[in-house]
Structures are given as structure tokens and as C-alpha cells.
Amino acid sequence: MPQAIDSGVALTWIERIAGDRRERTRDEVAIEEPLEIRVDGRALAVTMRTPGQDEELAVGFLLGEGLIGSALDVGQVGPAEELEANVVDVATRNGLRRDPFDERRFHMTSSCGICGKGALEQVRAEAPSSPAERPRLRATEVLQLPARARAAQKAFDRTGAIHATGLFAADGRLLALREDVGRHNAMDKAIGALLLSDEPSALAGAVACLSGRIGFELVQKAVMAGLGAIVAVGAPTSLAVALAEEHGLLMCGFVREGSFNVYVGADRLAVE
């Protein structure tokens, strides 16, 4: 049984095989545990995540689902009870923007977010208006972002089994980076970190740099948070491209080894 050594990493026994040699030793693995998100005392969602930054994850999730509109909607967030593990409760100031409890039960795995969810119409109805001015990026800046995000990934160095989302200002300044076994959780944590910070307005027009592919749910979260661009080392899905086109989100994929693809928003990219 893996034994936790800190909030996000555990030790487990392994057999390491190299040619005709085998060695019994210990290795570090990323922790994956369930988190129940409650709102005003009512259970709303369960997600599999890497423990840590649970408050950020919860408010980032609520923003991405259109259940809150800004940090002003959050009164307090923290563990539900002092001795109750893996539960976080968000106390709102005036309730959620809509009542989600009769719509569906949110259940998320670490791999897919809310799978099979017909959310296009919901995003269209609830996404904030696209800003008239979208940030422009230089190709050289896009190429640098994955390496800069990778340099801040501490848990990946130890486990090799964890995703990351870095949020950058248009000038390249790193605003927040969060890691999690779930790529959607990593984005929720990063967005939640800014939402709960002293400069939540930095979300507007920020650039998200992803450690993997660009799925629909990640574009949904970016749109709902008012981000300006998504940059990733992997490729987007067709639905992710469609949603980015609809909301004017600059999207760059396969950013590696000096080149990348621009899927949406090429007019906002300066090539020097």
C-alpha cells in the first residue's frame, strides 16, 4: 500500500528491472484521492484529485461551471469540518447563480473531467462576453511557455505522473502554476489561485499553458474564466477547436522543438 510522505506524493515498493538485473526498491507516485465539493453545506461534486490547494480547486470548478461569476460571490472556503478529510465547503455570499442540484450529479474522474456532458449550450448561455481587446502574443513567447511552466513543476519531477496548468500574463509573467493528476483539476486550481488572490482581475486575458492535450472541458474552463489564449504541448480535440473559435480564444498546440500549430486566432500572433 503506498504511504503518503507529503500532500501530493506517496512511496510504494517496486521491482526495478534492467536487463537481467532486478532490484526491490521504493519509488514516488502521485497521490490520487476523492474530494467532495460542498456549497453552502450541500454536496455538489466529487472529483478524483491530488490533495492540496483544495480551496482553489473548488472555486475554480464553480467558476468553470458558471455557478459563480467572480471572487465576489465567495464568502469563505475551507474544510467542511475540522476532522473531516477530503471535503471542502464553499460558503457563498448570495447563493449560486443558478441551482445545479436538480440538473445532474457532478462526478469527475482524474482523466476526463465531467465526461459526456452536453455543455456547449450551457457555455453559450453563461460564458462572459468576449473582451473587445484580446492579448496579442509573439511566436517566440509561445515557444518559451512550456519550458517555463515545466521548470515550475515540482511534483512531476518526483512522480512523472501529474499534469500542470500555468497561467501567464500577456507579457510572459507567470501568475500561477498548479499540478494535479487530473488535467482539469490542475486548471481549476490555477484559476482558483488567481480568483482567491489579491489580483483576480489578472484572469482576464491570461494565457493558459497546458502540459498535455487540449480537451473541450479545458477550453470551457478557459472561456468561463475569461482567459485569452491556450498553449499546449499536445493537440486539441475537434470540439475544443470549435468552442475556441466561437469565443475567440487563441489556441496553439504541439508547442515543442521550435515549432507549433495555430488552430484558432492566427491573426493575434506576431511572427518575428
PDB file of C-alpha atoms in Angstrom:
ATOM      1  CA  MET A   1       0.000   0.000   0.000  1.00  0.00           C
ATOM      2  CA  PRO A   2       1.542   3.367  -0.971  1.00  0.00           C
ATOM      3  CA  GLN A   3       2.458   5.519   2.022  1.00  0.00           C
ATOM      4  CA  ALA A   4       1.939   9.276   1.818  1.00  0.00           C
ATOM      5  CA  ILE A   5       5.056  11.334   2.529  1.00  0.00           C
ATOM      6  CA  ASP A   6       3.530  14.743   1.771  1.00  0.00           C
ATOM      7  CA  SER A   7       0.290  16.183   0.427  1.00  0.00           C
ATOM      8  CA  GLY A   8       0.814  15.060  -3.163  1.00  0.00           C
ATOM      9  CA  VAL A   9       3.351  12.227  -3.174  1.00  0.00           C
ATOM     10  CA  ALA A  10       3.446   8.713  -1.736  1.00  0.00           C
ATOM     11  CA  LEU A  11       6.093   5.983  -1.530  1.00  0.00           C
ATOM     12  CA  THR A  12       5.440   2.494  -2.860  1.00  0.00           C
ATOM     13  CA  TRP A  13       7.544  -0.653  -3.231  1.00  0.00           C
ATOM     14  CA  ILE A  14       8.513  -1.583  -6.789  1.00  0.00           C
ATOM     15  CA  GLU A  15      10.636  -4.109  -8.653  1.00  0.00           C
ATOM     16  CA  ARG A  16      13.062  -2.298 -10.980  1.00  0.00           C
ATOM     17  CA  ILE A  17      14.104  -4.402 -13.954  1.00  0.00           C
ATOM     18  CA  ALA A  18      17.203  -3.557 -16.028  1.00  0.00           C
ATOM     19  CA  GLY A  19      18.415  -6.290 -18.386  1.00  0.00           C
ATOM     20  CA  ASP A  20      18.950  -9.412 -16.284  1.00  0.00           C
ATOM     21  CA  ARG A  21      19.072  -7.418 -13.056  1.00  0.00           C
ATOM     22  CA  ARG A  22      16.135  -6.826 -10.752  1.00  0.00           C
ATOM     23  CA  GLU A  23      16.072  -4.706  -7.637  1.00  0.00           C
ATOM     24  CA  ARG A  24      13.406  -4.203  -4.989  1.00  0.00           C
ATOM     25  CA  THR A  25      13.279  -0.530  -4.041  1.00  0.00           C
ATOM     26  CA  ARG A  26      10.894   2.279  -3.297  1.00  0.00           C
ATOM     27  CA  ASP A  27       9.548   4.834  -5.746  1.00  0.00           C
ATOM     28  CA  GLU A  28       7.473   8.005  -5.507  1.00  0.00           C
ATOM     29  CA  VAL A  29       3.981   8.055  -7.026  1.00  0.00           C
ATOM     30  CA  ALA A  30       1.394  10.817  -7.304  1.00  0.00           C
ATOM     31  CA  ILE A  31      -1.453  10.577  -4.790  1.00  0.00           C
ATOM     32  CA  GLU A  32      -4.989  10.303  -6.143  1.00  0.00           C
ATOM     33  CA  GLU A  33      -7.882  10.683  -3.683  1.00  0.00           C
ATOM     34  CA  PRO A  34     -11.528  11.769  -3.893  1.00  0.00           C
ATOM     35  CA  LEU A  35     -12.579  15.270  -2.929  1.00  0.00           C
ATOM     36  CA  GLU A  36     -16.173  16.175  -2.194  1.00  0.00           C
ATOM     37  CA  ILE A  37     -17.045  19.770  -3.028  1.00  0.00           C
ATOM     38  CA  ARG A  38     -19.897  21.220  -0.998  1.00  0.00           C
ATOM     39  CA  VAL A  39     -21.611  24.559  -1.497  1.00  0.00           C
ATOM     40  CA  ASP A  40     -23.285  26.151   1.497  1.00  0.00           C
ATOM     41  CA  GLY A  41     -23.234  22.773   3.231  1.00  0.00           C
ATOM     42  CA  ARG A  42     -24.755  20.763   0.342  1.00  0.00           C
ATOM     43  CA  ALA A  43     -22.741  18.128  -1.528  1.00  0.00           C
ATOM     44  CA  LEU A  44     -22.366  19.151  -5.177  1.00  0.00           C
ATOM     45  CA  ALA A  45     -19.456  17.295  -6.784  1.00  0.00           C
ATOM     46  CA  VAL A  46     -16.892  14.568  -6.260  1.00  0.00           C
ATOM     47  CA  THR A  47     -13.587  14.646  -8.125  1.00  0.00           C
ATOM     48  CA  MET A  48     -10.501  12.462  -8.049  1.00  0.00           C
ATOM     49  CA  ARG A  49      -7.555  14.763  -7.443  1.00  0.00           C
ATOM     50  CA  THR A  50      -4.097  15.168  -5.954  1.00  0.00           C
ATOM     51  CA  PRO A  51      -4.568  16.565  -2.414  1.00  0.00           C
ATOM     52  CA  GLY A  52      -3.521  20.167  -1.936  1.00  0.00           C
ATOM     53  CA  GLN A  53      -4.963  23.530  -2.964  1.00  0.00           C
ATOM     54  CA  ASP A  54      -8.465  22.081  -2.467  1.00  0.00           C
ATOM     55  CA  GLU A  55      -9.954  25.524  -1.851  1.00  0.00           C
ATOM     56  CA  GLU A  56      -8.543  26.783  -5.145  1.00  0.00           C
ATOM     57  CA  LEU A  57      -9.843  23.705  -6.949  1.00  0.00           C
ATOM     58  CA  ALA A  58     -13.347  24.195  -5.545  1.00  0.00           C
ATOM     59  CA  VAL A  59     -13.747  27.852  -6.528  1.00  0.00           C
ATOM     60  CA  GLY A  60     -12.083  27.260  -9.899  1.00  0.00           C
ATOM     61  CA  PHE A  61     -14.553  24.459 -10.562  1.00  0.00           C
ATOM     62  CA  LEU A  62     -17.519  26.646  -9.621  1.00  0.00           C
ATOM     63  CA  LEU A  63     -16.319  29.425 -11.931  1.00  0.00           C
ATOM     64  CA  GLY A  64     -15.798  26.991 -14.787  1.00  0.00           C
ATOM     65  CA  GLU A  65     -19.326  25.658 -14.372  1.00  0.00           C
ATOM     66  CA  GLY A  66     -20.822  29.152 -14.398  1.00  0.00           C
ATOM     67  CA  LEU A  67     -22.075  28.727 -10.827  1.00  0.00           C
ATOM     68  CA  ILE A  68     -20.195  31.799  -9.606  1.00  0.00           C
ATOM     69  CA  GLY A  69     -19.193  34.820 -11.628  1.00  0.00           C
ATOM     70  CA  SER A  70     -16.249  36.210  -9.659  1.00  0.00           C
ATOM     71  CA  ALA A  71     -14.447  36.171  -6.330  1.00  0.00           C
ATOM     72  CA  LEU A  72     -17.153  38.500  -5.001  1.00  0.00           C
ATOM     73  CA  ASP A  73     -19.565  35.541  -4.973  1.00  0.00           C
ATOM     74  CA  VAL A  74     -17.378  33.613  -2.497  1.00  0.00           C
ATOM     75  CA  GLY A  75     -17.738  34.303   1.196  1.00  0.00           C
ATOM     76  CA  GLN A  76     -15.471  31.669   2.711  1.00  0.00           C
ATOM     77  CA  VAL A  77     -13.944  28.386   1.612  1.00  0.00           C
ATOM     78  CA  GLY A  78     -12.298  25.666   3.650  1.00  0.00           C
ATOM     79  CA  PRO A  79     -12.645  22.167   5.098  1.00  0.00           C
ATOM     80  CA  ALA A  80     -16.237  21.249   5.889  1.00  0.00           C
ATOM     81  CA  GLU A  81     -15.378  20.232   9.427  1.00  0.00           C
ATOM     82  CA  GLU A  82     -12.130  20.262  11.333  1.00  0.00           C
ATOM     83  CA  LEU A  83     -11.780  16.469  11.369  1.00  0.00           C
ATOM     84  CA  GLU A  84     -13.453  15.669   8.044  1.00  0.00           C
ATOM     85  CA  ALA A  85     -10.869  14.803   5.401  1.00  0.00           C
ATOM     86  CA  ASN A  86     -11.277  15.190   1.635  1.00  0.00           C
ATOM     87  CA  VAL A  87     -14.259  17.541   1.904  1.00  0.00           C
ATOM     88  CA  VAL A  88     -14.215  21.252   1.104  1.00  0.00           C
ATOM     89  CA  ASP A  89     -17.138  23.622   1.589  1.00  0.00           C
ATOM     90  CA  VAL A  90     -17.621  26.884  -0.284  1.00  0.00           C
ATOM     91  CA  ALA A  91     -19.821  29.397   1.518  1.00  0.00           C
ATOM     92  CA  THR A  92     -21.327  31.816  -0.995  1.00  0.00           C
ATOM     93  CA  ARG A  93     -22.403  35.369  -0.289  1.00  0.00           C
ATOM     94  CA  ASN A  94     -25.774  35.212  -2.020  1.00  0.00           C
ATOM     95  CA  GLY A  95     -26.098  31.661  -3.305  1.00  0.00           C
ATOM     96  CA  LEU A  96     -25.101  30.291  -6.699  1.00  0.00           C
ATOM     97  CA  ARG A  97     -26.044  31.918  -9.996  1.00  0.00           C
ATOM     98  CA  ARG A  98     -28.400  29.003 -10.630  1.00  0.00           C
ATOM     99  CA  ASP A  99     -29.485  25.909  -8.702  1.00  0.00           C
ATOM    100  CA  PRO A 100     -27.477  22.975 -10.073  1.00  0.00           C
ATOM    101  CA  PHE A 101     -28.598  20.343  -7.604  1.00  0.00           C
ATOM    102  CA  ASP A 102     -31.519  19.098  -9.681  1.00  0.00           C
ATOM    103  CA  GLU A 103     -29.663  19.232 -13.014  1.00  0.00           C
ATOM    104  CA  ARG A 104     -27.215  16.367 -12.616  1.00  0.00           C
ATOM    105  CA  ARG A 105     -24.802  14.841 -10.198  1.00  0.00           C
ATOM    106  CA  PHE A 106     -21.272  16.021 -10.829  1.00  0.00           C
ATOM    107  CA  HIS A 107     -18.889  13.081 -10.766  1.00  0.00           C
ATOM    108  CA  MET A 108     -15.412  13.508 -12.227  1.00  0.00           C
ATOM    109  CA  THR A 109     -12.502  11.150 -12.703  1.00  0.00           C
ATOM    110  CA  SER A 110      -8.919  12.347 -12.814  1.00  0.00           C
ATOM    111  CA  SER A 111      -8.765  11.664 -16.557  1.00  0.00           C
ATOM    112  CA  CYS A 112     -11.817  13.191 -18.148  1.00  0.00           C
ATOM    113  CA  GLY A 113     -13.474  15.850 -16.034  1.00  0.00           C
ATOM    114  CA  ILE A 114     -17.235  15.728 -16.472  1.00  0.00           C
ATOM    115  CA  CYS A 115     -17.444  13.161 -19.230  1.00  0.00           C
ATOM    116  CA  GLY A 116     -20.140  13.077 -21.864  1.00  0.00           C
ATOM    117  CA  LYS A 117     -21.625  16.336 -20.686  1.00  0.00           C
ATOM    118  CA  GLY A 118     -23.633  18.275 -23.279  1.00  0.00           C
ATOM    119  CA  ALA A 119     -22.256  21.628 -22.238  1.00  0.00           C
ATOM    120  CA  LEU A 120     -21.990  23.623 -25.463  1.00  0.00           C
ATOM    121  CA  GLU A 121     -25.359  25.284 -24.953  1.00  0.00           C
ATOM    122  CA  GLN A 122     -24.563  25.933 -21.306  1.00  0.00           C
ATOM    123  CA  VAL A 123     -21.279  27.638 -22.179  1.00  0.00           C
ATOM    124  CA  ARG A 124     -23.003  29.732 -24.839  1.00  0.00           C
ATOM    125  CA  ALA A 125     -25.606  30.856 -22.331  1.00  0.00           C
ATOM    126  CA  GLU A 126     -23.335  31.518 -19.362  1.00  0.00           C
ATOM    127  CA  ALA A 127     -19.914  32.499 -20.705  1.00  0.00           C
ATOM    128  CA  PRO A 128     -18.878  36.094 -20.025  1.00  0.00           C
ATOM    129  CA  SER A 129     -18.826  38.411 -23.008  1.00  0.00           C
ATOM    130  CA  SER A 130     -15.622  38.181 -25.012  1.00  0.00           C
ATOM    131  CA  PRO A 131     -13.500  41.290 -24.388  1.00  0.00           C
ATOM    132  CA  ALA A 132     -13.135  43.656 -27.320  1.00  0.00           C
ATOM    133  CA  GLU A 133      -9.356  43.610 -26.891  1.00  0.00           C
ATOM    134  CA  ARG A 134      -7.669  40.212 -26.903  1.00  0.00           C
ATOM    135  CA  PRO A 135      -3.977  39.959 -25.989  1.00  0.00           C
ATOM    136  CA  ARG A 136      -1.523  39.506 -28.859  1.00  0.00           C
ATOM    137  CA  LEU A 137       1.412  37.134 -28.468  1.00  0.00           C
ATOM    138  CA  ARG A 138       4.748  36.760 -30.212  1.00  0.00           C
ATOM    139  CA  ALA A 139       5.731  33.372 -31.584  1.00  0.00           C
ATOM    140  CA  THR A 140       8.929  33.477 -29.534  1.00  0.00           C
ATOM    141  CA  GLU A 141       6.873  33.894 -26.350  1.00  0.00           C
ATOM    142  CA  VAL A 142       4.619  30.944 -27.218  1.00  0.00           C
ATOM    143  CA  LEU A 143       7.659  28.709 -27.748  1.00  0.00           C
ATOM    144  CA  GLN A 144       9.072  29.627 -24.334  1.00  0.00           C
ATOM    145  CA  LEU A 145       5.940  28.971 -22.268  1.00  0.00           C
ATOM    146  CA  PRO A 146       6.072  25.138 -21.971  1.00  0.00           C
ATOM    147  CA  ALA A 147       9.678  25.212 -20.755  1.00  0.00           C
ATOM    148  CA  ARG A 148       8.900  27.964 -18.265  1.00  0.00           C
ATOM    149  CA  ALA A 149       5.897  26.031 -16.964  1.00  0.00           C
ATOM    150  CA  ARG A 150       7.891  22.798 -16.858  1.00  0.00           C
ATOM    151  CA  ALA A 151      10.571  24.473 -14.727  1.00  0.00           C
ATOM    152  CA  ALA A 152       7.922  25.189 -12.073  1.00  0.00           C
ATOM    153  CA  GLN A 153       6.569  21.607 -11.981  1.00  0.00           C
ATOM    154  CA  LYS A 154       7.946  20.123  -8.780  1.00  0.00           C
ATOM    155  CA  ALA A 155       5.622  17.112  -8.382  1.00  0.00           C
ATOM    156  CA  PHE A 156       6.226  15.953 -11.963  1.00  0.00           C
ATOM    157  CA  ASP A 157       9.953  15.801 -11.307  1.00  0.00           C
ATOM    158  CA  ARG A 158       9.291  13.374  -8.474  1.00  0.00           C
ATOM    159  CA  THR A 159       6.489  11.216  -9.923  1.00  0.00           C
ATOM    160  CA  GLY A 160       6.292  11.684 -13.708  1.00  0.00           C
ATOM    161  CA  ALA A 161       2.525  11.133 -13.411  1.00  0.00           C
ATOM    162  CA  ILE A 162       0.960  14.527 -12.996  1.00  0.00           C
ATOM    163  CA  HIS A 163      -0.465  17.302 -15.184  1.00  0.00           C
ATOM    164  CA  ALA A 164       0.041  21.038 -14.885  1.00  0.00           C
ATOM    165  CA  THR A 165      -1.573  24.308 -15.907  1.00  0.00           C
ATOM    166  CA  GLY A 166       0.423  27.504 -15.826  1.00  0.00           C
ATOM    167  CA  LEU A 167      -1.303  30.871 -16.156  1.00  0.00           C
ATOM    168  CA  PHE A 168       0.805  33.616 -17.705  1.00  0.00           C
ATOM    169  CA  ALA A 169       0.231  37.316 -18.286  1.00  0.00           C
ATOM    170  CA  ALA A 170       0.469  38.523 -21.888  1.00  0.00           C
ATOM    171  CA  ASP A 171       3.958  39.851 -21.105  1.00  0.00           C
ATOM    172  CA  GLY A 172       5.139  36.348 -20.133  1.00  0.00           C
ATOM    173  CA  ARG A 173       4.974  36.770 -16.351  1.00  0.00           C
ATOM    174  CA  LEU A 174       3.979  33.544 -14.549  1.00  0.00           C
ATOM    175  CA  LEU A 175       0.849  34.269 -12.497  1.00  0.00           C
ATOM    176  CA  ALA A 176       0.138  30.800 -11.103  1.00  0.00           C
ATOM    177  CA  LEU A 177       1.037  27.168 -11.751  1.00  0.00           C
ATOM    178  CA  ARG A 178      -0.724  24.176 -10.266  1.00  0.00           C
ATOM    179  CA  GLU A 179      -0.259  20.404 -10.659  1.00  0.00           C
ATOM    180  CA  ASP A 180      -2.733  17.553 -10.301  1.00  0.00           C
ATOM    181  CA  VAL A 181      -3.327  14.008 -11.542  1.00  0.00           C
ATOM    182  CA  GLY A 182      -6.376  15.433 -13.333  1.00  0.00           C
ATOM    183  CA  ARG A 183      -5.649  17.933 -16.110  1.00  0.00           C
ATOM    184  CA  HIS A 184      -8.998  19.641 -15.463  1.00  0.00           C
ATOM    185  CA  ASN A 185      -8.202  19.845 -11.733  1.00  0.00           C
ATOM    186  CA  ALA A 186      -4.847  21.468 -12.473  1.00  0.00           C
ATOM    187  CA  MET A 187      -6.632  24.175 -14.450  1.00  0.00           C
ATOM    188  CA  ASP A 188      -9.296  24.630 -11.758  1.00  0.00           C
ATOM    189  CA  LYS A 189      -6.561  25.030  -9.141  1.00  0.00           C
ATOM    190  CA  ALA A 190      -4.635  27.574 -11.199  1.00  0.00           C
ATOM    191  CA  ILE A 191      -7.763  29.594 -11.962  1.00  0.00           C
ATOM    192  CA  GLY A 192      -8.897  29.326  -8.347  1.00  0.00           C
ATOM    193  CA  ALA A 193      -5.492  30.511  -7.142  1.00  0.00           C
ATOM    194  CA  LEU A 194      -5.896  33.759  -9.082  1.00  0.00           C
ATOM    195  CA  LEU A 195      -9.558  34.065  -8.144  1.00  0.00           C
ATOM    196  CA  LEU A 196      -8.646  33.952  -4.445  1.00  0.00           C
ATOM    197  CA  SER A 197      -5.544  36.143  -4.845  1.00  0.00           C
ATOM    198  CA  ASP A 198      -5.160  39.883  -4.482  1.00  0.00           C
ATOM    199  CA  GLU A 199      -5.408  40.335  -8.254  1.00  0.00           C
ATOM    200  CA  PRO A 200      -8.313  38.227  -9.565  1.00  0.00           C
ATOM    201  CA  SER A 201      -8.578  40.663 -12.483  1.00  0.00           C
ATOM    202  CA  ALA A 202      -5.381  39.067 -13.842  1.00  0.00           C
ATOM    203  CA  LEU A 203      -7.539  36.209 -15.126  1.00  0.00           C
ATOM    204  CA  ALA A 204      -8.899  38.451 -17.897  1.00  0.00           C
ATOM    205  CA  GLY A 205      -6.852  37.770 -20.998  1.00  0.00           C
ATOM    206  CA  ALA A 206      -4.366  35.434 -19.262  1.00  0.00           C
ATOM    207  CA  VAL A 207      -2.643  32.674 -21.224  1.00  0.00           C
ATOM    208  CA  ALA A 208      -3.040  29.069 -20.043  1.00  0.00           C
ATOM    209  CA  CYS A 209      -0.121  26.724 -20.767  1.00  0.00           C
ATOM    210  CA  LEU A 210      -1.089  23.036 -20.551  1.00  0.00           C
ATOM    211  CA  SER A 211       1.210  20.054 -20.088  1.00  0.00           C
ATOM    212  CA  GLY A 212      -0.884  17.775 -22.305  1.00  0.00           C
ATOM    213  CA  ARG A 213      -3.702  17.830 -24.834  1.00  0.00           C
ATOM    214  CA  ILE A 214      -6.458  20.444 -25.101  1.00  0.00           C
ATOM    215  CA  GLY A 215      -9.848  18.888 -24.393  1.00  0.00           C
ATOM    216  CA  PHE A 216     -13.245  20.541 -24.608  1.00  0.00           C
ATOM    217  CA  GLU A 217     -13.592  20.837 -20.843  1.00  0.00           C
ATOM    218  CA  LEU A 218     -10.333  22.810 -20.599  1.00  0.00           C
ATOM    219  CA  VAL A 219     -11.479  25.288 -23.243  1.00  0.00           C
ATOM    220  CA  GLN A 220     -14.790  25.562 -21.394  1.00  0.00           C
ATOM    221  CA  LYS A 221     -12.962  26.481 -18.189  1.00  0.00           C
ATOM    222  CA  ALA A 222     -10.754  28.980 -20.042  1.00  0.00           C
ATOM    223  CA  VAL A 223     -13.787  30.661 -21.632  1.00  0.00           C
ATOM    224  CA  MET A 224     -15.697  30.862 -18.365  1.00  0.00           C
ATOM    225  CA  ALA A 225     -12.666  32.396 -16.617  1.00  0.00           C
ATOM    226  CA  GLY A 226     -12.168  34.979 -19.367  1.00  0.00           C
ATOM    227  CA  LEU A 227      -8.746  33.735 -20.447  1.00  0.00           C
ATOM    228  CA  GLY A 228      -7.314  34.980 -23.728  1.00  0.00           C
ATOM    229  CA  ALA A 229      -5.305  32.025 -25.037  1.00  0.00           C
ATOM    230  CA  ILE A 230      -4.414  28.357 -24.564  1.00  0.00           C
ATOM    231  CA  VAL A 231      -0.961  26.998 -25.368  1.00  0.00           C
ATOM    232  CA  ALA A 232      -0.232  23.276 -25.059  1.00  0.00           C
ATOM    233  CA  VAL A 233       2.421  20.683 -25.809  1.00  0.00           C
ATOM    234  CA  GLY A 234      -0.330  18.376 -27.104  1.00  0.00           C
ATOM    235  CA  ALA A 235      -3.110  18.648 -29.657  1.00  0.00           C
ATOM    236  CA  PRO A 236      -6.698  19.882 -29.295  1.00  0.00           C
ATOM    237  CA  THR A 237      -9.844  17.895 -29.992  1.00  0.00           C
ATOM    238  CA  SER A 238     -12.356  18.936 -32.644  1.00  0.00           C
ATOM    239  CA  LEU A 239     -14.856  20.167 -30.071  1.00  0.00           C
ATOM    240  CA  ALA A 240     -12.152  22.149 -28.294  1.00  0.00           C
ATOM    241  CA  VAL A 241     -11.294  23.914 -31.554  1.00  0.00           C
ATOM    242  CA  ALA A 242     -14.963  24.650 -32.252  1.00  0.00           C
ATOM    243  CA  LEU A 243     -15.502  26.196 -28.828  1.00  0.00           C
ATOM    244  CA  ALA A 244     -12.299  28.261 -29.090  1.00  0.00           C
ATOM    245  CA  GLU A 245     -13.427  29.570 -32.496  1.00  0.00           C
ATOM    246  CA  GLU A 246     -16.826  30.531 -31.116  1.00  0.00           C
ATOM    247  CA  HIS A 247     -15.303  32.548 -28.272  1.00  0.00           C
ATOM    248  CA  GLY A 248     -12.235  33.997 -29.993  1.00  0.00           C
ATOM    249  CA  LEU A 249      -9.684  32.106 -27.900  1.00  0.00           C
ATOM    250  CA  LEU A 250      -6.167  31.962 -29.348  1.00  0.00           C
ATOM    251  CA  MET A 251      -5.194  28.274 -29.438  1.00  0.00           C
ATOM    252  CA  CYS A 252      -1.702  26.885 -30.090  1.00  0.00           C
ATOM    253  CA  GLY A 253      -0.872  23.175 -29.919  1.00  0.00           C
ATOM    254  CA  PHE A 254       2.112  20.868 -30.400  1.00  0.00           C
ATOM    255  CA  VAL A 255       4.368  23.584 -28.965  1.00  0.00           C
ATOM    256  CA  ARG A 256       7.708  21.823 -28.976  1.00  0.00           C
ATOM    257  CA  GLU A 257      11.153  21.782 -30.571  1.00  0.00           C
ATOM    258  CA  GLY A 258      10.907  25.245 -32.088  1.00  0.00           C
ATOM    259  CA  SER A 259       7.538  24.933 -33.822  1.00  0.00           C
ATOM    260  CA  PHE A 260       3.809  24.826 -33.119  1.00  0.00           C
ATOM    261  CA  ASN A 261       0.397  24.796 -34.779  1.00  0.00           C
ATOM    262  CA  VAL A 262      -2.068  27.682 -34.508  1.00  0.00           C
ATOM    263  CA  TYR A 263      -5.581  26.241 -34.529  1.00  0.00           C
ATOM    264  CA  VAL A 264      -7.515  29.425 -33.751  1.00  0.00           C
ATOM    265  CA  GLY A 265      -6.593  33.108 -33.726  1.00  0.00           C
ATOM    266  CA  ALA A 266      -3.582  33.246 -36.034  1.00  0.00           C
ATOM    267  CA  ASP A 267      -4.250  36.960 -36.609  1.00  0.00           C
ATOM    268  CA  ARG A 268      -3.304  37.595 -32.974  1.00  0.00           C
ATOM    269  CA  LEU A 269       0.120  36.019 -33.340  1.00  0.00           C
ATOM    270  CA  ALA A 270       3.179  38.036 -34.330  1.00  0.00           C
ATOM    271  CA  VAL A 271       5.920  36.091 -36.116  1.00  0.00           C
ATOM    272  CA  GLU A 272       9.270  37.851 -35.917  1.00  0.00           C
TER     273      GLU A 272
END
